[in-house]
Coordinates of N, CA and C in Angstrom, one line a residue:
M1 N 172.6 43.2 111.2 CA 173.8 43.7 111.9 C 174.6 44.7 110.9
I2 N 174.9 45.9 111.4 CA 175.6 46.9 110.6 C 177.1 46.5 110.6
K3 N 177.6 46.4 109.4 CA 179.0 46.0 109.2 C 179.8 47.2 108.7
A4 N 179.2 48.2 108.1 CA 179.9 49.4 107.6 C 179.0 50.6 107.7
V5 N 179.6 51.8 107.9 CA 178.9 53.0 108.0 C 179.3 53.9 106.8
F6 N 178.3 54.4 106.1 CA 178.5 55.4 105.0 C 178.1 56.7 105.6
I7 N 178.9 57.7 105.3 CA 178.6 59.1 105.8 C 178.8 60.2 104.8
D8 N 178.0 61.1 104.8 CA 178.1 62.3 104.0 C 179.2 63.2 104.5
Y9 N 179.7 64.1 103.6 CA 180.8 65.0 104.0 C 180.3 66.4 104.3
T10 N 179.9 67.2 103.3 CA 179.5 68.6 103.5 C 178.2 68.7 104.2
G11 N 178.2 69.4 105.3 CA 177.0 69.5 106.2 C 176.9 68.5 107.2
T12 N 177.7 67.4 107.1 CA 177.6 66.3 108.1 C 178.9 66.2 108.9
L13 N 180.0 66.2 108.2 CA 181.4 66.3 108.8 C 181.9 67.7 108.8
M14 N 181.7 68.4 107.7 CA 182.2 69.7 107.5 C 181.1 70.8 107.6
Q15 N 181.4 71.8 108.3 CA 180.3 72.9 108.4 C 180.3 73.8 107.2
E16 N 179.1 74.0 106.6 CA 178.9 74.8 105.5 C 179.0 76.3 105.8
Q17 N 178.7 76.6 107.1 CA 178.8 78.0 107.5 C 180.2 78.3 107.9
S18 N 181.0 78.8 107.0 CA 182.4 79.0 107.3 C 182.9 80.3 106.8
E19 N 184.1 80.7 107.2 CA 184.6 82.0 106.8 C 184.8 82.0 105.3
Y20 N 185.1 80.9 104.7 CA 185.3 80.9 103.2 C 184.0 81.0 102.5
A21 N 182.9 80.4 103.0 CA 181.6 80.6 102.4 C 181.2 82.1 102.5
M22 N 181.5 82.7 103.6 CA 181.1 84.2 103.8 C 182.0 85.0 102.8
Q23 N 183.2 84.7 102.6 CA 184.1 85.4 101.8 C 183.6 85.3 100.3
M24 N 183.2 84.1 99.9 CA 182.6 83.9 98.6 C 181.4 84.8 98.4
A25 N 180.5 84.8 99.4 CA 179.3 85.6 99.3 C 179.6 87.0 99.2
A26 N 180.5 87.5 100.1 CA 180.9 88.9 100.1 C 181.5 89.3 98.8
M27 N 182.3 88.5 98.1 CA 182.8 88.8 96.8 C 181.7 89.0 95.8
I28 N 180.7 88.1 95.8 CA 179.6 88.3 94.9 C 178.8 89.6 95.2
A29 N 178.6 89.8 96.5 CA 177.9 91.0 96.8 C 178.6 92.3 96.4
K30 N 179.9 92.3 96.5 CA 180.7 93.5 96.1 C 180.8 93.7 94.6
N31 N 180.6 92.6 93.8 CA 180.9 92.7 92.4 C 179.7 92.3 91.5
S32 N 178.5 92.5 92.0 CA 177.3 92.1 91.2 C 176.1 93.0 91.7
D33 N 175.0 92.7 91.1 CA 173.8 93.5 91.5 C 173.1 92.8 92.7
L34 N 173.7 91.7 93.1 CA 173.1 91.0 94.3 C 173.8 91.6 95.6
T35 N 173.0 92.0 96.5 CA 173.6 92.6 97.7 C 173.2 91.9 99.0
N36 N 172.1 91.2 99.0 CA 171.7 90.5 100.2 C 172.3 89.1 100.3
I37 N 173.1 88.9 101.4 CA 173.9 87.7 101.6 C 173.0 86.5 101.6
K38 N 171.8 86.6 102.3 CA 170.9 85.4 102.3 C 170.5 85.0 100.9
D39 N 170.1 86.0 100.1 CA 169.7 85.8 98.7 C 170.8 85.2 97.9
I40 N 172.1 85.7 98.1 CA 173.2 85.2 97.4 C 173.4 83.7 97.7
F41 N 173.4 83.3 99.0 CA 173.5 81.9 99.3 C 172.4 81.0 98.6
K42 N 171.2 81.5 98.7 CA 170.0 80.8 98.1 C 170.3 80.6 96.6
I43 N 170.6 81.7 95.9 CA 170.9 81.6 94.4 C 172.1 80.7 94.1
W44 N 173.1 80.9 94.8 CA 174.4 80.1 94.6 C 174.2 78.6 94.8
W45 N 173.6 78.2 95.9 CA 173.4 76.8 96.2 C 172.4 76.2 95.3
G46 N 171.4 77.0 94.9 CA 170.4 76.6 93.9 C 171.1 76.2 92.6
L47 N 172.0 77.1 92.1 CA 172.7 76.8 90.9 C 173.6 75.5 91.0
I48 N 174.3 75.4 92.1 CA 175.1 74.2 92.3 C 174.3 73.0 92.3
K49 N 173.2 73.0 93.0 CA 172.3 71.8 93.0 C 171.8 71.4 91.7
K50 N 171.4 72.5 90.9 CA 170.8 72.3 89.6 C 171.9 71.6 88.7
F51 N 173.1 72.2 88.7 CA 174.1 71.6 87.8 C 174.5 70.2 88.3
E52 N 174.5 69.9 89.6 CA 174.8 68.6 90.1 C 173.7 67.6 89.6
T53 N 172.4 68.0 89.7 CA 171.3 67.2 89.3 C 171.4 66.8 87.8
D54 N 171.8 67.8 87.0 CA 171.8 67.6 85.5 C 173.1 66.9 85.1
S55 N 174.1 66.8 86.0 CA 175.4 66.2 85.7 C 175.4 64.7 85.9
Y56 N 175.4 64.0 84.8 CA 175.3 62.5 84.9 C 175.8 61.9 83.7
A57 N 176.6 60.8 83.9 CA 177.1 59.9 82.8 C 177.9 60.8 81.8
D58 N 177.4 60.8 80.5 CA 178.2 61.5 79.5 C 178.1 63.0 79.7
Q59 N 177.1 63.5 80.5 CA 176.9 64.9 80.7 C 177.5 65.3 82.1
Y60 N 178.4 64.4 82.6 CA 178.9 64.7 83.9 C 179.9 65.9 83.9
L61 N 179.8 66.7 84.9 CA 180.7 67.8 85.1 C 181.4 67.7 86.5
T62 N 182.7 67.9 86.6 CA 183.3 67.9 87.9 C 182.9 69.1 88.7
E63 N 183.2 69.1 90.0 CA 182.8 70.2 90.8 C 183.4 71.5 90.4
D64 N 184.6 71.5 89.9 CA 185.3 72.7 89.3 C 184.6 73.2 88.1
E65 N 184.1 72.3 87.2 CA 183.4 72.7 86.0 C 182.0 73.2 86.4
I66 N 181.4 72.7 87.4 CA 180.1 73.2 87.9 C 180.3 74.6 88.5
L67 N 181.4 74.8 89.2 CA 181.8 76.1 89.7 C 181.9 77.1 88.6
T68 N 182.6 76.8 87.6 CA 182.8 77.7 86.4 C 181.4 78.0 85.8
R69 N 180.5 77.0 85.6 CA 179.2 77.2 85.0 C 178.4 78.2 85.9
A70 N 178.4 78.0 87.2 CA 177.7 78.8 88.1 C 178.1 80.3 88.1
I71 N 179.5 80.5 88.0 CA 180.0 81.8 87.9 C 179.5 82.5 86.6
A72 N 179.5 81.7 85.5 CA 179.1 82.2 84.2 C 177.6 82.7 84.3
V73 N 176.8 81.9 85.0 CA 175.4 82.3 85.1 C 175.3 83.7 85.8
L74 N 176.0 83.8 86.9 CA 176.0 85.0 87.7 C 176.5 86.2 86.9
K75 N 177.5 86.0 86.1 CA 178.0 87.0 85.2 C 177.0 87.5 84.2
Q76 N 176.3 86.5 83.7 CA 175.3 86.8 82.6 C 174.0 87.5 83.2
E77 N 173.6 86.9 84.4 CA 172.3 87.3 84.9 C 172.4 88.4 86.0
H78 N 173.5 88.6 86.6 CA 173.6 89.5 87.7 C 174.9 90.5 87.6
G79 N 175.5 90.5 86.4 CA 176.6 91.4 86.1 C 177.8 91.1 87.0
L80 N 178.0 89.9 87.4 CA 179.2 89.6 88.3 C 180.5 89.9 87.5
T81 N 181.4 90.6 88.2 CA 182.7 90.8 87.6 C 183.7 90.5 88.7
I82 N 184.3 89.3 88.6 CA 185.3 88.8 89.6 C 186.4 88.1 88.9
D83 N 187.5 88.0 89.7 CA 188.6 87.2 89.3 C 188.2 85.7 89.5
T84 N 187.9 85.0 88.5 CA 187.4 83.6 88.6 C 188.4 82.7 89.4
E85 N 189.7 82.9 89.2 CA 190.7 82.0 89.8 C 190.7 82.3 91.3
C86 N 190.6 83.6 91.7 CA 190.5 83.9 93.1 C 189.3 83.3 93.8
F87 N 188.2 83.4 93.1 CA 186.9 82.8 93.6 C 187.1 81.3 93.7
R88 N 187.7 80.7 92.7 CA 187.9 79.2 92.7 C 188.8 78.8 93.9
S89 N 189.8 79.6 94.2 CA 190.7 79.3 95.3 C 189.9 79.3 96.6
L90 N 189.0 80.3 96.8 CA 188.1 80.3 98.0 C 187.3 79.1 98.1
A91 N 186.7 78.6 96.9 CA 185.9 77.5 96.9 C 186.6 76.2 97.3
H92 N 187.9 76.1 96.8 CA 188.7 75.0 97.2 C 189.0 75.0 98.7
K93 N 189.2 76.1 99.3 CA 189.4 76.2 100.8 C 188.1 75.9 101.5
F94 N 187.0 76.3 100.9 CA 185.7 76.0 101.5 C 185.5 74.4 101.6
W95 N 185.8 73.8 100.5 CA 185.7 72.3 100.4 C 186.6 71.6 101.3
S96 N 187.7 72.1 101.6 CA 188.7 71.3 102.4 C 189.1 71.9 103.8
K97 N 188.9 73.2 104.0 CA 189.3 73.8 105.2 C 188.2 74.4 106.1
S98 N 187.0 74.2 105.8 CA 185.9 74.7 106.6 C 185.9 73.9 107.9
P99 N 185.3 74.5 109.0 CA 185.4 73.9 110.3 C 184.7 72.5 110.4
I100 N 185.2 71.7 111.3 CA 184.6 70.4 111.6 C 183.5 70.6 112.7
F101 N 182.5 69.7 112.6 CA 181.5 69.7 113.6 C 182.1 69.1 114.9
E102 N 181.6 69.5 116.1 CA 182.2 69.1 117.3 C 182.0 67.6 117.6
D103 N 181.0 67.0 117.1 CA 180.7 65.6 117.4 C 181.5 64.6 116.5
V104 N 182.2 65.1 115.5 CA 182.8 64.2 114.4 C 183.9 63.4 115.0
K105 N 184.8 64.0 115.7 CA 186.0 63.2 116.2 C 185.6 62.1 117.2
E106 N 184.6 62.4 118.0 CA 184.2 61.4 119.0 C 183.5 60.2 118.2
F107 N 182.7 60.6 117.2 CA 182.1 59.5 116.4 C 183.1 58.6 115.8
F108 N 184.1 59.2 115.1 CA 185.1 58.4 114.4 C 185.9 57.6 115.4
S109 N 186.2 58.1 116.6 CA 187.0 57.4 117.6 C 186.2 56.2 118.2
K110 N 184.9 56.3 118.3 CA 184.1 55.3 119.0 C 183.4 54.3 118.1
C111 N 183.3 54.7 116.8 CA 182.6 53.8 115.9 C 183.4 52.5 115.6
R112 N 182.8 51.4 115.8 CA 183.5 50.1 115.7 C 183.5 49.7 114.2
Q113 N 182.6 50.1 113.4 CA 182.5 49.7 112.1 C 183.4 50.6 111.2
P114 N 183.9 50.1 110.1 CA 184.6 50.9 109.1 C 183.7 52.0 108.5
I115 N 184.3 53.2 108.4 CA 183.5 54.4 107.9 C 184.0 54.7 106.5
Y116 N 183.0 54.8 105.6 CA 183.2 55.2 104.2 C 182.5 56.6 104.0
I117 N 183.2 57.5 103.4 CA 182.7 58.8 103.2 C 182.1 58.9 101.7
I118 N 180.8 59.2 101.6 CA 180.2 59.3 100.3 C 179.9 60.8 100.0
T119 N 180.5 61.3 99.0 CA 180.5 62.8 98.8 C 180.5 63.2 97.3
N120 N 179.8 64.3 97.1 CA 179.9 64.9 95.8 C 181.2 65.7 95.5
N121 N 181.9 66.0 96.6 CA 183.2 66.7 96.5 C 184.3 65.8 96.1
G122 N 185.4 66.3 95.5 CA 186.5 65.5 95.1 C 187.2 65.0 96.3
S123 N 187.8 63.8 96.2 CA 188.5 63.1 97.3 C 189.7 63.9 97.7
E124 N 190.3 64.7 96.8 CA 191.5 65.5 97.3 C 191.2 66.5 98.3
Y125 N 189.9 67.1 98.3 CA 189.5 68.0 99.3 C 189.2 67.3 100.6
V126 N 188.5 66.2 100.5 CA 188.2 65.4 101.7 C 189.4 64.9 102.4
N127 N 190.4 64.5 101.6 CA 191.6 64.0 102.2 C 192.4 65.1 103.0
V128 N 192.4 66.4 102.5 CA 193.0 67.5 103.2 C 192.3 67.7 104.6
F129 N 190.9 67.6 104.5 CA 190.1 67.8 105.8 C 190.5 66.7 106.8
L130 N 190.5 65.5 106.3 CA 190.8 64.4 107.2 C 192.2 64.5 107.8
Q131 N 193.2 64.8 107.0 CA 194.5 65.0 107.5 C 194.6 66.1 108.5
D132 N 193.9 67.2 108.2 CA 194.0 68.4 109.2 C 193.4 68.0 110.5
H133 N 192.5 67.1 110.6 CA 191.8 66.7 111.8 C 192.2 65.4 112.3
D134 N 193.2 64.8 111.7 CA 193.7 63.4 112.2 C 192.6 62.4 112.2
L135 N 191.8 62.4 111.2 CA 190.7 61.4 111.0 C 191.1 60.4 110.0
H136 N 190.6 59.2 110.2 CA 190.9 58.1 109.2 C 189.6 57.4 108.9
C137 N 189.5 57.1 107.6 CA 188.3 56.4 107.1 C 188.7 55.2 106.3
A138 N 187.8 54.3 106.0 CA 188.1 53.1 105.2 C 188.1 53.4 103.7
G139 N 187.5 54.5 103.3 CA 187.4 54.8 101.9 C 186.6 56.1 101.6
I140 N 186.9 56.7 100.5 CA 186.1 57.8 100.1 C 185.5 57.5 98.7
I141 N 184.2 57.7 98.6 CA 183.5 57.4 97.3 C 183.0 58.8 96.9
C142 N 183.5 59.3 95.8 CA 183.1 60.6 95.3 C 182.5 60.6 93.9
G143 N 181.8 61.7 93.6 CA 181.1 61.7 92.3 C 182.0 61.4 91.1
D144 N 183.3 61.9 91.1 CA 184.2 61.7 90.0 C 184.4 60.2 89.7
M145 N 184.2 59.3 90.7 CA 184.5 57.9 90.5 C 183.4 57.2 89.6
V146 N 182.2 57.8 89.7 CA 181.1 57.1 89.0 C 180.4 58.0 88.0
K147 N 180.9 59.3 87.9 CA 180.3 60.3 87.0 C 178.8 60.5 87.3
A148 N 178.6 60.7 88.6 CA 177.2 61.0 89.1 C 177.3 61.6 90.5
Y149 N 176.3 62.3 90.9 CA 176.2 62.9 92.2 C 175.0 62.3 92.9
K150 N 175.1 62.4 94.2 CA 173.9 62.0 95.0 C 172.7 62.9 94.6
P151 N 171.5 62.3 94.6 CA 171.1 60.9 95.1 C 171.2 59.8 94.1
H152 N 171.9 60.0 92.9 CA 172.0 58.9 92.0 C 172.6 57.6 92.6
K153 N 172.0 56.5 92.2 CA 172.4 55.3 92.9 C 173.8 54.8 92.7
E154 N 174.5 55.3 91.7 CA 175.8 54.9 91.4 C 176.8 55.1 92.5
L155 N 176.7 56.2 93.3 CA 177.6 56.4 94.4 C 177.4 55.3 95.5
F156 N 176.1 55.0 95.7 CA 175.8 54.0 96.8 C 176.2 52.6 96.3
E157 N 176.0 52.3 95.0 CA 176.4 51.1 94.5 C 178.0 50.9 94.6
K158 N 178.7 51.9 94.3 CA 180.2 51.9 94.5 C 180.6 51.7 95.9
A159 N 179.9 52.3 96.8 CA 180.2 52.2 98.3 C 179.9 50.8 98.7
L160 N 178.9 50.2 98.3 CA 178.6 48.8 98.6 C 179.7 47.8 98.0
E161 N 180.1 48.1 96.8 CA 181.1 47.3 96.1 C 182.4 47.4 96.9
I162 N 182.8 48.6 97.3 CA 184.1 48.8 97.9 C 184.1 48.3 99.4
S163 N 183.0 48.4 100.0 CA 182.9 47.9 101.4 C 182.7 46.4 101.5
G164 N 182.2 45.8 100.4 CA 182.0 44.4 100.4 C 180.8 44.0 101.2
C165 N 179.9 44.9 101.5 CA 178.7 44.6 102.3 C 177.5 44.7 101.4
N166 N 176.4 44.0 101.8 CA 175.1 44.2 101.2 C 174.4 45.4 101.8
A167 N 173.3 45.8 101.2 CA 172.7 47.1 101.6 C 172.2 47.0 103.0
R168 N 171.6 45.9 103.5 CA 171.0 45.8 104.8 C 172.1 45.8 105.9
E169 N 173.4 45.6 105.5 CA 174.5 45.6 106.4 C 175.1 46.9 106.6
T170 N 174.5 47.9 106.0 CA 175.1 49.3 106.0 C 174.1 50.3 106.5
L171 N 174.7 51.4 107.0 CA 173.9 52.6 107.4 C 174.5 53.8 106.8
H172 N 173.7 54.6 106.2 CA 174.2 55.9 105.6 C 173.7 57.0 106.5
I173 N 174.6 57.9 106.8 CA 174.2 59.1 107.6 C 174.5 60.4 106.8
G174 N 173.5 61.3 106.8 CA 173.6 62.5 106.1 C 172.6 63.5 106.5
D175 N 172.9 64.8 106.2 CA 172.0 65.9 106.6 C 170.9 66.3 105.6
S176 N 170.9 65.6 104.4 CA 169.9 66.0 103.4 C 168.9 64.8 103.2
V177 N 167.6 65.2 103.2 CA 166.6 64.2 103.0 C 166.7 63.7 101.5
A178 N 166.8 64.7 100.6 CA 166.7 64.4 99.2 C 168.0 63.6 98.8
S179 N 169.1 64.1 99.1 CA 170.4 63.5 98.6 C 170.8 62.2 99.4
D180 N 170.8 62.4 100.7 CA 171.3 61.3 101.6 C 170.3 60.2 101.9
V181 N 169.2 60.6 102.5 CA 168.2 59.6 102.9 C 167.5 58.9 101.7
R182 N 167.0 59.7 100.8 CA 166.3 59.0 99.7 C 167.3 58.3 98.8
G183 N 168.5 58.9 98.6 CA 169.5 58.2 97.8 C 169.9 56.9 98.4
A184 N 170.1 56.8 99.7 CA 170.4 55.5 100.3 C 169.3 54.5 100.3
Q185 N 168.1 55.0 100.6 CA 166.9 54.1 100.6 C 166.6 53.6 99.3
S186 N 166.9 54.3 98.2 CA 166.7 53.8 96.9 C 167.5 52.5 96.6
M187 N 168.5 52.3 97.4 CA 169.3 51.1 97.2 C 169.1 50.1 98.3
G188 N 168.1 50.4 99.2 CA 167.8 49.5 100.3 C 168.8 49.6 101.5
I189 N 169.5 50.7 101.5 CA 170.5 51.0 102.6 C 169.7 51.6 103.7
N190 N 170.0 51.2 104.9 CA 169.5 51.9 106.1 C 169.9 53.4 106.1
A191 N 169.0 54.3 106.5 CA 169.3 55.7 106.4 C 169.1 56.4 107.7
C192 N 170.0 57.3 108.0 CA 169.8 58.1 109.2 C 169.9 59.6 108.8
L193 N 168.9 60.4 109.1 CA 169.0 61.8 108.9 C 169.6 62.5 110.1
L194 N 170.7 63.1 109.8 CA 171.4 63.9 110.9 C 170.8 65.3 110.8
D195 N 170.0 65.6 111.8 CA 169.3 66.9 111.9 C 169.7 67.6 113.2
R196 N 170.8 68.3 113.1 CA 171.4 68.9 114.3 C 170.5 69.9 114.9
T197 N 169.7 70.6 114.1 CA 168.8 71.7 114.7 C 167.4 71.2 114.8
M198 N 167.2 69.9 114.4 CA 165.8 69.3 114.5 C 164.8 70.1 113.8
T199 N 165.1 70.6 112.6 CA 164.2 71.4 111.8 C 163.7 70.6 110.5
H200 N 164.3 69.5 110.2 CA 163.9 68.8 109.0 C 163.2 67.4 109.3
S201 N 163.1 67.1 110.5 CA 162.6 65.7 110.9 C 161.2 65.4 110.3
E202 N 160.4 66.4 110.1 CA 159.1 66.2 109.6 C 159.1 65.8 108.2
Q203 N 160.2 66.1 107.5 CA 160.3 65.7 106.1 C 160.8 64.3 105.8
Q204 N 161.1 63.6 106.9 CA 161.7 62.3 106.8 C 160.8 61.3 106.1
P205 N 161.4 60.5 105.2 CA 160.7 59.4 104.6 C 160.4 58.3 105.7
D206 N 159.6 57.3 105.4 CA 159.3 56.2 106.3 C 160.6 55.4 106.5
S207 N 160.7 54.8 107.6 CA 161.8 53.9 108.0 C 163.1 54.6 108.0
C208 N 163.1 55.9 108.4 CA 164.4 56.6 108.5 C 164.6 57.0 109.9
F209 N 165.8 56.7 110.4 CA 166.2 57.1 111.7 C 166.6 58.6 111.7
V210 N 166.3 59.3 112.8 CA 166.7 60.7 112.9 C 167.5 60.9 114.2
C211 N 168.6 61.6 114.0 CA 169.4 61.9 115.2 C 169.9 63.4 115.2
S212 N 170.1 63.9 116.3 CA 170.5 65.3 116.4 C 172.0 65.5 116.5
S213 N 172.7 64.4 116.7 CA 174.2 64.4 116.7 C 174.7 63.1 116.2
L214 N 176.0 63.1 115.8 CA 176.6 61.8 115.4 C 176.7 60.8 116.6
T215 N 177.0 61.3 117.8 CA 177.1 60.4 118.9 C 175.8 59.7 119.2
E216 N 174.7 60.2 118.8 CA 173.4 59.5 119.0 C 173.3 58.3 118.1
V217 N 174.1 58.3 117.0 CA 174.0 57.3 116.0 C 174.7 56.0 116.6
L218 N 175.7 56.2 117.4 CA 176.5 55.0 117.9 C 175.7 53.9 118.5
P219 N 174.7 54.1 119.4 CA 173.9 53.0 119.9 C 173.1 52.4 118.8
L220 N 172.7 53.1 117.8 CA 171.9 52.5 116.7 C 172.7 51.4 115.9
L221 N 173.9 51.6 115.8 CA 174.8 50.7 115.1 C 174.8 49.3 115.7
E222 N 174.5 49.2 117.0 CA 174.5 48.0 117.7 C 173.1 47.3 117.7
T223 N 172.1 48.0 117.3 CA 170.7 47.5 117.4 C 170.0 47.3 116.1
I224 N 170.4 47.9 115.0 CA 169.7 47.8 113.7 C 170.0 46.4 113.2

């Protein structure tokens, strides 16, 4: 029986395709040798993921520190010349003010189990998002709390500790196979891949639920 729901933030509750993301990409395009927006997003997110992967324990970097490192790489490798603080301000808005997915409010209102948000982003940004949309959760577990990012087990261990549940009593929902599904399953937590476009379902590990919307998850919570 599922007693608590763990859920991802970026890409699951908050849309990555936002005006702030586009403004960040446009700033890079205007002030570097990178001009193709698609290439910029690929390079940028590749840098962020690399730094998150390498950031652990004594080598842990906050999201702001990772942002600074990624900007430094673009300056060195692509001649980027920008006002770092202006770019950082856009990133903060991206983390907290990007649009909500349409199915999120219904899920929060109908879910009978307590919801815990597990995120690489700082809790201060998630809290702004929740307040803006009048959403309430039982807790936020972020990378800063354990000096690790998903899929490292520490975030999921902390979520289990805070929720007071064992792994089989929880379900983690997220849009990333590598970070969300495999991270949760490494701890024995039930995992649901949220694939709104149904383009990643073939990558799913064994014993993983796949849903195209958060509302599809609701019946699962009563049957697992």
